[in-house]
Amino acid sequence: MNVLVTGGAGFIGVNFLNYLLKNTTYDVTVIDYLTYASHPEEIKRLISNPRFRFFKGNVSVKEDIEVVMDREYEAIVHFAAESHVDKSIQNADNFIEANIVGTYQLLKQLSKGFVKKMIHISTDEVYGSLNLGDQPFMEISPLSPNNPYSATKASSDLLVQAYYETFRLPLIITRCSNNFGPFQHVEKFIPTIVYNAFHNCKIPLYGDGMQIRDWLFVEDHCAAIALILERGKNGEVYNIGGGNEKTNIDISMEILDMMGKSQKLIEHVKDRKGHDRRYAINSSKLQNELGWKQEFNFEEALKKTVQWYINIFKGKLL
């Protein structure tokens, strides 16, 4: 199987590449623009693998996409996206270009018949916010994004859905909860806590810190995507959740305890604009129809993640 992975040098992309090359016999092609959040050192490490090849390119640029369409692919796994909410609030230009235009360019290639399937990687943030006591989001829940990042991801989801319904293209959408694990950029929540605690700096926590997120270890996410790649049905949406609802302040305190650091490092700051209060996602469809099971316990995965970052910070900064 030949698989094209967009955004393969990013956080989830790098973990997915390692998963595929370790657990399958697929030949993997990656296209990535190598932005600030990418891991070119991991790409260099993988280049020696005869089943791997890399192209530097922007998925929103037609000419860049056409370069990698030099062979037929069984599937595209589309990770490439801008994903930092705070940056989208400051300026959404890159988010519109990468998340909407980039997806559109791939759909045009799919319509030419070069690819047999595309898995569009989305997020639970497209569903909006839940109140305490609300049932977790299901695949049929309405889209109600509340920030520019999630709005661009919802827009790309709707493009994918429209191209399936209109042209019957072989398309699948996945929506995951908050990922954590190795290779995540230090701008994200858990790496920020570890980085600041490691350097004995204040840890900024939005508002009262009682926002709830459902946490999914990245290796479990990768296993789910690989399963959907193999068995998923065209036109379907699959939610991938961790089943680990935690408040931001609880996560912060748990990490500080692991690192032997004082909880006095936590500093409450002005809340973010349009800050969703709670996310939770129902993965029963993926579990019941495709047989997905999580492998990693949350606390063990968090300890593994924290230690990975500590090792990185001892040697170099991300």
Coordinates of C-alpha atoms in Angstrom, one line a residue:
M1 CA 0.0 0.0 0.0
N2 CA 1.2 3.5 -0.9
V3 CA 0.0 6.1 1.6
L4 CA 0.4 9.9 1.3
V5 CA 0.6 11.7 4.7
T6 CA 0.2 15.4 4.7
G7 CA 1.6 17.3 7.7
G8 CA 3.7 14.3 8.5
A9 CA 6.4 16.3 10.2
G10 CA 4.0 17.7 12.8
F11 CA 3.1 16.4 16.3
I12 CA 0.5 13.7 15.4
G13 CA 2.0 13.2 12.0
V14 CA 5.4 12.2 13.2
N15 CA 3.9 9.8 15.7
F16 CA 1.7 8.4 12.9
L17 CA 4.7 7.9 10.6
N18 CA 6.6 6.0 13.3
Y19 CA 3.5 3.9 13.9
L20 CA 3.0 3.0 10.2
L21 CA 6.7 2.2 9.6
K22 CA 6.8 0.0 12.7
N23 CA 3.5 -1.8 12.5
T24 CA 2.7 -2.1 8.7
T25 CA 4.4 -2.7 5.4
Y26 CA 3.1 0.4 3.8
D27 CA 5.2 2.7 1.7
V28 CA 4.8 6.2 3.0
T29 CA 5.2 9.5 1.2
V30 CA 5.1 12.8 3.3
I31 CA 4.4 16.3 2.2
D32 CA 5.0 19.0 4.9
Y33 CA 5.8 22.7 4.7
L34 CA 8.1 22.4 7.7
T35 CA 6.6 25.2 9.7
Y36 CA 7.8 26.2 13.2
A37 CA 5.8 23.3 14.8
S38 CA 7.4 20.6 12.6
H39 CA 10.2 18.1 13.4
P40 CA 12.7 18.1 10.5
E41 CA 15.2 16.1 12.6
E42 CA 12.7 13.2 12.7
I43 CA 12.2 13.4 8.9
K44 CA 16.0 13.3 8.5
R45 CA 16.1 10.2 10.7
L46 CA 13.4 8.5 8.6
I47 CA 14.9 9.3 5.2
S48 CA 17.2 6.2 5.3
N49 CA 14.1 4.0 5.5
P50 CA 13.5 2.6 1.9
R51 CA 9.7 2.7 2.5
F52 CA 9.8 6.4 3.2
R53 CA 10.1 9.5 1.1
F54 CA 9.7 13.2 1.8
F55 CA 8.7 16.3 -0.1
K56 CA 8.8 19.8 1.3
G57 CA 5.6 21.5 0.1
N58 CA 2.5 23.4 1.0
V59 CA -0.8 21.5 0.6
S60 CA -2.6 24.8 -0.2
V61 CA -0.4 25.3 -3.3
K62 CA -1.6 23.3 -6.3
E63 CA 1.9 23.0 -7.8
D64 CA 3.3 21.5 -4.6
I65 CA 0.5 18.9 -4.4
E66 CA 1.0 18.0 -8.0
V67 CA 4.7 17.2 -7.4
V68 CA 3.8 14.3 -5.1
M69 CA 1.1 12.9 -7.4
D70 CA 3.7 11.0 -9.3
R71 CA 2.2 7.7 -8.3
E72 CA -1.2 6.2 -7.3
Y73 CA -1.9 6.1 -3.6
E74 CA -4.3 3.8 -1.8
A75 CA -4.9 6.6 0.7
I76 CA -4.2 10.1 1.8
V77 CA -4.1 10.7 5.5
H78 CA -4.6 14.5 5.8
F79 CA -3.1 15.9 9.0
A80 CA -1.7 19.2 7.6
A81 CA -3.3 22.1 9.5
E82 CA -2.7 25.1 11.6
S83 CA -4.0 24.2 15.0
H84 CA -3.1 26.7 17.8
V85 CA -6.3 28.5 18.9
D86 CA -4.5 31.5 20.4
K87 CA -2.7 32.2 17.1
S88 CA -6.0 31.9 15.2
I89 CA -7.6 34.5 17.4
Q90 CA -4.7 36.9 16.7
N91 CA -4.7 36.3 13.0
A92 CA -6.7 33.6 11.1
D93 CA -5.1 34.1 7.7
N94 CA -2.8 31.0 7.9
F95 CA -5.6 28.9 9.3
I96 CA -7.9 29.7 6.4
E97 CA -5.2 29.0 3.9
A98 CA -3.9 25.7 5.4
N99 CA -7.1 24.3 6.8
I100 CA -9.7 25.2 4.1
V101 CA -7.7 25.9 0.9
G102 CA -5.3 23.0 1.7
T103 CA -8.2 20.5 2.1
Y104 CA -9.8 21.8 -1.1
Q105 CA -6.6 21.2 -3.1
L106 CA -6.5 17.6 -1.9
L107 CA -10.1 17.1 -2.8
K108 CA -9.4 18.2 -6.3
Q109 CA -6.6 15.7 -6.6
L110 CA -8.9 13.0 -5.2
S111 CA -11.5 13.8 -7.9
K112 CA -8.9 13.1 -10.6
G113 CA -8.7 9.4 -9.4
F114 CA -5.1 9.3 -8.3
V115 CA -6.1 8.2 -4.8
K116 CA -8.5 5.5 -3.6
K117 CA -9.4 7.0 -0.2
M118 CA -8.7 10.1 1.9
I119 CA -9.0 10.3 5.7
H120 CA -9.5 13.9 6.8
I121 CA -8.2 14.4 10.4
S122 CA -10.4 16.8 12.3
T123 CA -11.1 17.8 15.9
D124 CA -13.8 17.6 18.6
E125 CA -13.6 21.5 18.7
V126 CA -15.8 21.7 15.6
Y127 CA -18.7 20.6 17.9
G128 CA -18.3 23.6 20.1
S129 CA -18.7 23.5 23.9
L130 CA -20.6 21.3 26.3
N131 CA -22.1 22.1 29.7
L132 CA -21.6 20.0 32.8
G133 CA -24.0 17.1 32.6
D134 CA -24.3 17.2 28.8
Q135 CA -23.8 13.9 27.0
P136 CA -20.5 13.6 25.1
F137 CA -20.5 14.6 21.4
M138 CA -21.5 11.9 18.9
E139 CA -20.8 11.9 15.2
I140 CA -24.3 13.2 14.5
S141 CA -23.9 16.2 16.9
P142 CA -24.2 19.5 15.1
L143 CA -21.1 21.6 14.3
S144 CA -20.9 24.8 16.4
P145 CA -17.3 26.1 16.4
N146 CA -16.5 29.0 18.7
N147 CA -13.1 30.2 17.6
P148 CA -11.3 30.9 14.2
Y149 CA -9.3 27.6 14.4
S150 CA -12.3 25.4 15.0
A151 CA -14.3 27.3 12.4
T152 CA -11.7 26.6 9.7
K153 CA -11.7 22.9 10.7
A154 CA -15.5 22.8 10.6
S155 CA -15.3 24.5 7.2
S156 CA -12.9 21.8 5.9
D157 CA -15.1 19.1 7.3
L158 CA -18.1 20.5 5.4
L159 CA -16.1 20.6 2.2
V160 CA -15.2 16.9 2.7
Q161 CA -18.8 16.0 3.4
A162 CA -20.0 18.0 0.4
Y163 CA -17.5 16.3 -1.9
Y164 CA -18.6 12.9 -0.7
E165 CA -22.3 13.7 -1.1
T166 CA -22.0 15.4 -4.5
F167 CA -19.3 13.3 -6.2
R168 CA -19.3 10.2 -4.0
L169 CA -15.5 10.5 -3.5
P170 CA -13.9 8.0 -1.1
L171 CA -13.8 10.2 2.0
I172 CA -13.7 9.6 5.7
I173 CA -13.6 12.2 8.5
T174 CA -12.1 11.5 12.0
R175 CA -12.6 13.9 15.0
C176 CA -10.3 13.4 17.9
S177 CA -10.2 14.8 21.4
N178 CA -7.2 16.7 22.9
N179 CA -4.0 14.7 22.1
F180 CA -0.9 14.6 24.2
G181 CA 2.4 12.8 23.9
P182 CA 5.9 13.1 22.5
F183 CA 6.8 15.7 19.8
Q184 CA 4.0 18.2 20.7
H185 CA 5.1 21.8 20.4
V186 CA 5.8 23.6 23.6
E187 CA 3.1 26.2 22.8
K188 CA 0.5 23.6 23.7
F189 CA -1.0 23.1 27.1
I190 CA 0.8 20.0 28.6
P191 CA 4.2 20.8 27.1
T192 CA 3.9 24.4 28.4
I193 CA 3.2 23.1 31.9
V194 CA 6.3 20.8 31.8
Y195 CA 8.5 23.4 30.2
N196 CA 7.6 26.2 32.7
A197 CA 7.8 23.8 35.7
F198 CA 11.2 22.5 34.6
H199 CA 12.5 26.1 34.5
N200 CA 10.7 27.1 37.7
C201 CA 8.6 29.7 35.8
K202 CA 5.0 30.7 36.4
I203 CA 2.4 28.5 34.6
P204 CA -0.3 30.6 33.0
L205 CA -3.8 29.1 33.5
Y206 CA -6.7 30.7 31.7
G207 CA -9.5 31.9 34.0
D208 CA -10.4 29.6 36.9
G209 CA -8.8 26.6 35.2
M210 CA -12.0 24.6 35.4
Q211 CA -12.2 24.1 31.6
I212 CA -12.6 20.4 30.9
R213 CA -10.9 18.5 28.1
D214 CA -11.0 14.9 27.1
W215 CA -7.4 13.7 26.8
L216 CA -6.2 11.1 24.2
F217 CA -2.7 9.7 24.1
V218 CA -1.3 10.2 20.7
E219 CA -0.3 6.5 20.2
D220 CA -3.8 5.4 20.8
H221 CA -4.9 8.0 18.2
C222 CA -2.4 6.7 15.7
A223 CA -3.7 3.1 16.2
A224 CA -7.3 4.3 15.6
I225 CA -6.4 6.1 12.4
A226 CA -4.5 3.0 11.1
L227 CA -7.6 0.9 11.9
I228 CA -9.8 3.4 10.0
L229 CA -7.4 3.4 7.1
E230 CA -7.8 -0.4 6.9
R231 CA -11.5 -0.9 7.7
G232 CA -13.2 2.5 7.7
K233 CA -16.2 3.0 5.5
N234 CA -16.4 5.8 2.9
G235 CA -18.7 8.7 3.9
E236 CA -18.5 8.0 7.6
V237 CA -17.4 10.1 10.5
Y238 CA -15.5 8.5 13.4
N239 CA -15.0 10.1 16.8
I240 CA -11.8 9.2 18.6
G241 CA -11.9 10.1 22.2
G242 CA -9.7 9.3 25.2
G243 CA -12.5 9.0 27.8
N244 CA -10.3 11.0 30.2
E245 CA -12.2 14.2 31.1
K246 CA -9.9 16.4 33.2
T247 CA -10.0 20.1 34.3
N248 CA -7.0 22.2 33.2
I249 CA -6.2 22.9 36.8
D250 CA -6.2 19.2 37.7
I251 CA -3.9 18.4 34.8
S252 CA -1.5 21.2 35.9
M253 CA -1.4 20.0 39.5
E254 CA -0.9 16.4 38.5
I255 CA 2.1 17.3 36.4
L256 CA 3.5 19.5 39.1
D257 CA 3.2 16.6 41.6
M258 CA 5.0 14.2 39.1
M259 CA 7.8 16.7 38.8
G260 CA 8.0 17.5 42.5
K261 CA 7.2 21.1 41.9
S262 CA 5.2 23.6 43.9
Q263 CA 1.6 24.3 42.9
K264 CA 2.4 27.9 43.6
L265 CA 3.8 28.1 40.1
I266 CA 0.3 28.2 38.8
E267 CA -0.8 31.7 37.9
H268 CA -4.3 32.4 36.8
V269 CA -4.5 34.8 33.9
K270 CA -7.3 36.5 31.9
D271 CA -9.4 33.9 30.1
R272 CA -9.1 33.4 26.4
K273 CA -11.8 34.9 24.1
G274 CA -14.4 32.4 23.1
H275 CA -12.9 29.8 25.4
D276 CA -15.0 26.5 25.3
R277 CA -15.9 25.3 28.7
R278 CA -16.0 21.5 28.1
Y279 CA -15.2 18.9 25.4
A280 CA -16.1 15.3 25.7
I281 CA -16.4 12.8 22.9
N282 CA -18.2 9.5 22.4
S283 CA -16.1 6.8 20.7
S284 CA -18.6 4.0 20.8
K285 CA -19.1 3.9 17.0
L286 CA -15.4 3.3 16.5
Q287 CA -15.2 0.7 19.2
N288 CA -18.4 -1.2 18.2
E289 CA -18.0 -1.1 14.4
L290 CA -14.3 -1.3 13.9
G291 CA -13.2 -2.9 17.2
W292 CA -10.9 -0.1 18.4
K293 CA -9.6 -0.3 22.0
Q294 CA -7.3 2.0 23.8
E295 CA -4.0 0.5 24.9
F296 CA -2.6 3.2 27.3
N297 CA -3.7 4.1 30.8
F298 CA -4.0 7.9 31.1
E299 CA -1.7 8.3 34.2
E300 CA 1.0 6.0 32.7
A301 CA 0.8 7.8 29.4
L302 CA 1.1 11.2 31.1
K303 CA 4.1 10.1 33.1
K304 CA 5.7 8.8 29.9
T305 CA 5.0 12.1 28.2
V306 CA 6.3 14.3 31.0
Q307 CA 9.5 12.3 31.2
W308 CA 10.0 12.6 27.4
Y309 CA 9.8 16.4 27.7
I310 CA 12.1 16.5 30.7
N311 CA 14.7 14.5 28.7
I312 CA 14.4 16.9 25.8
F313 CA 14.7 20.0 28.0
K314 CA 17.8 18.6 29.7
G315 CA 19.5 18.3 26.3
K316 CA 18.0 21.0 24.1
L317 CA 14.9 23.2 23.7
L318 CA 12.1 22.4 21.2

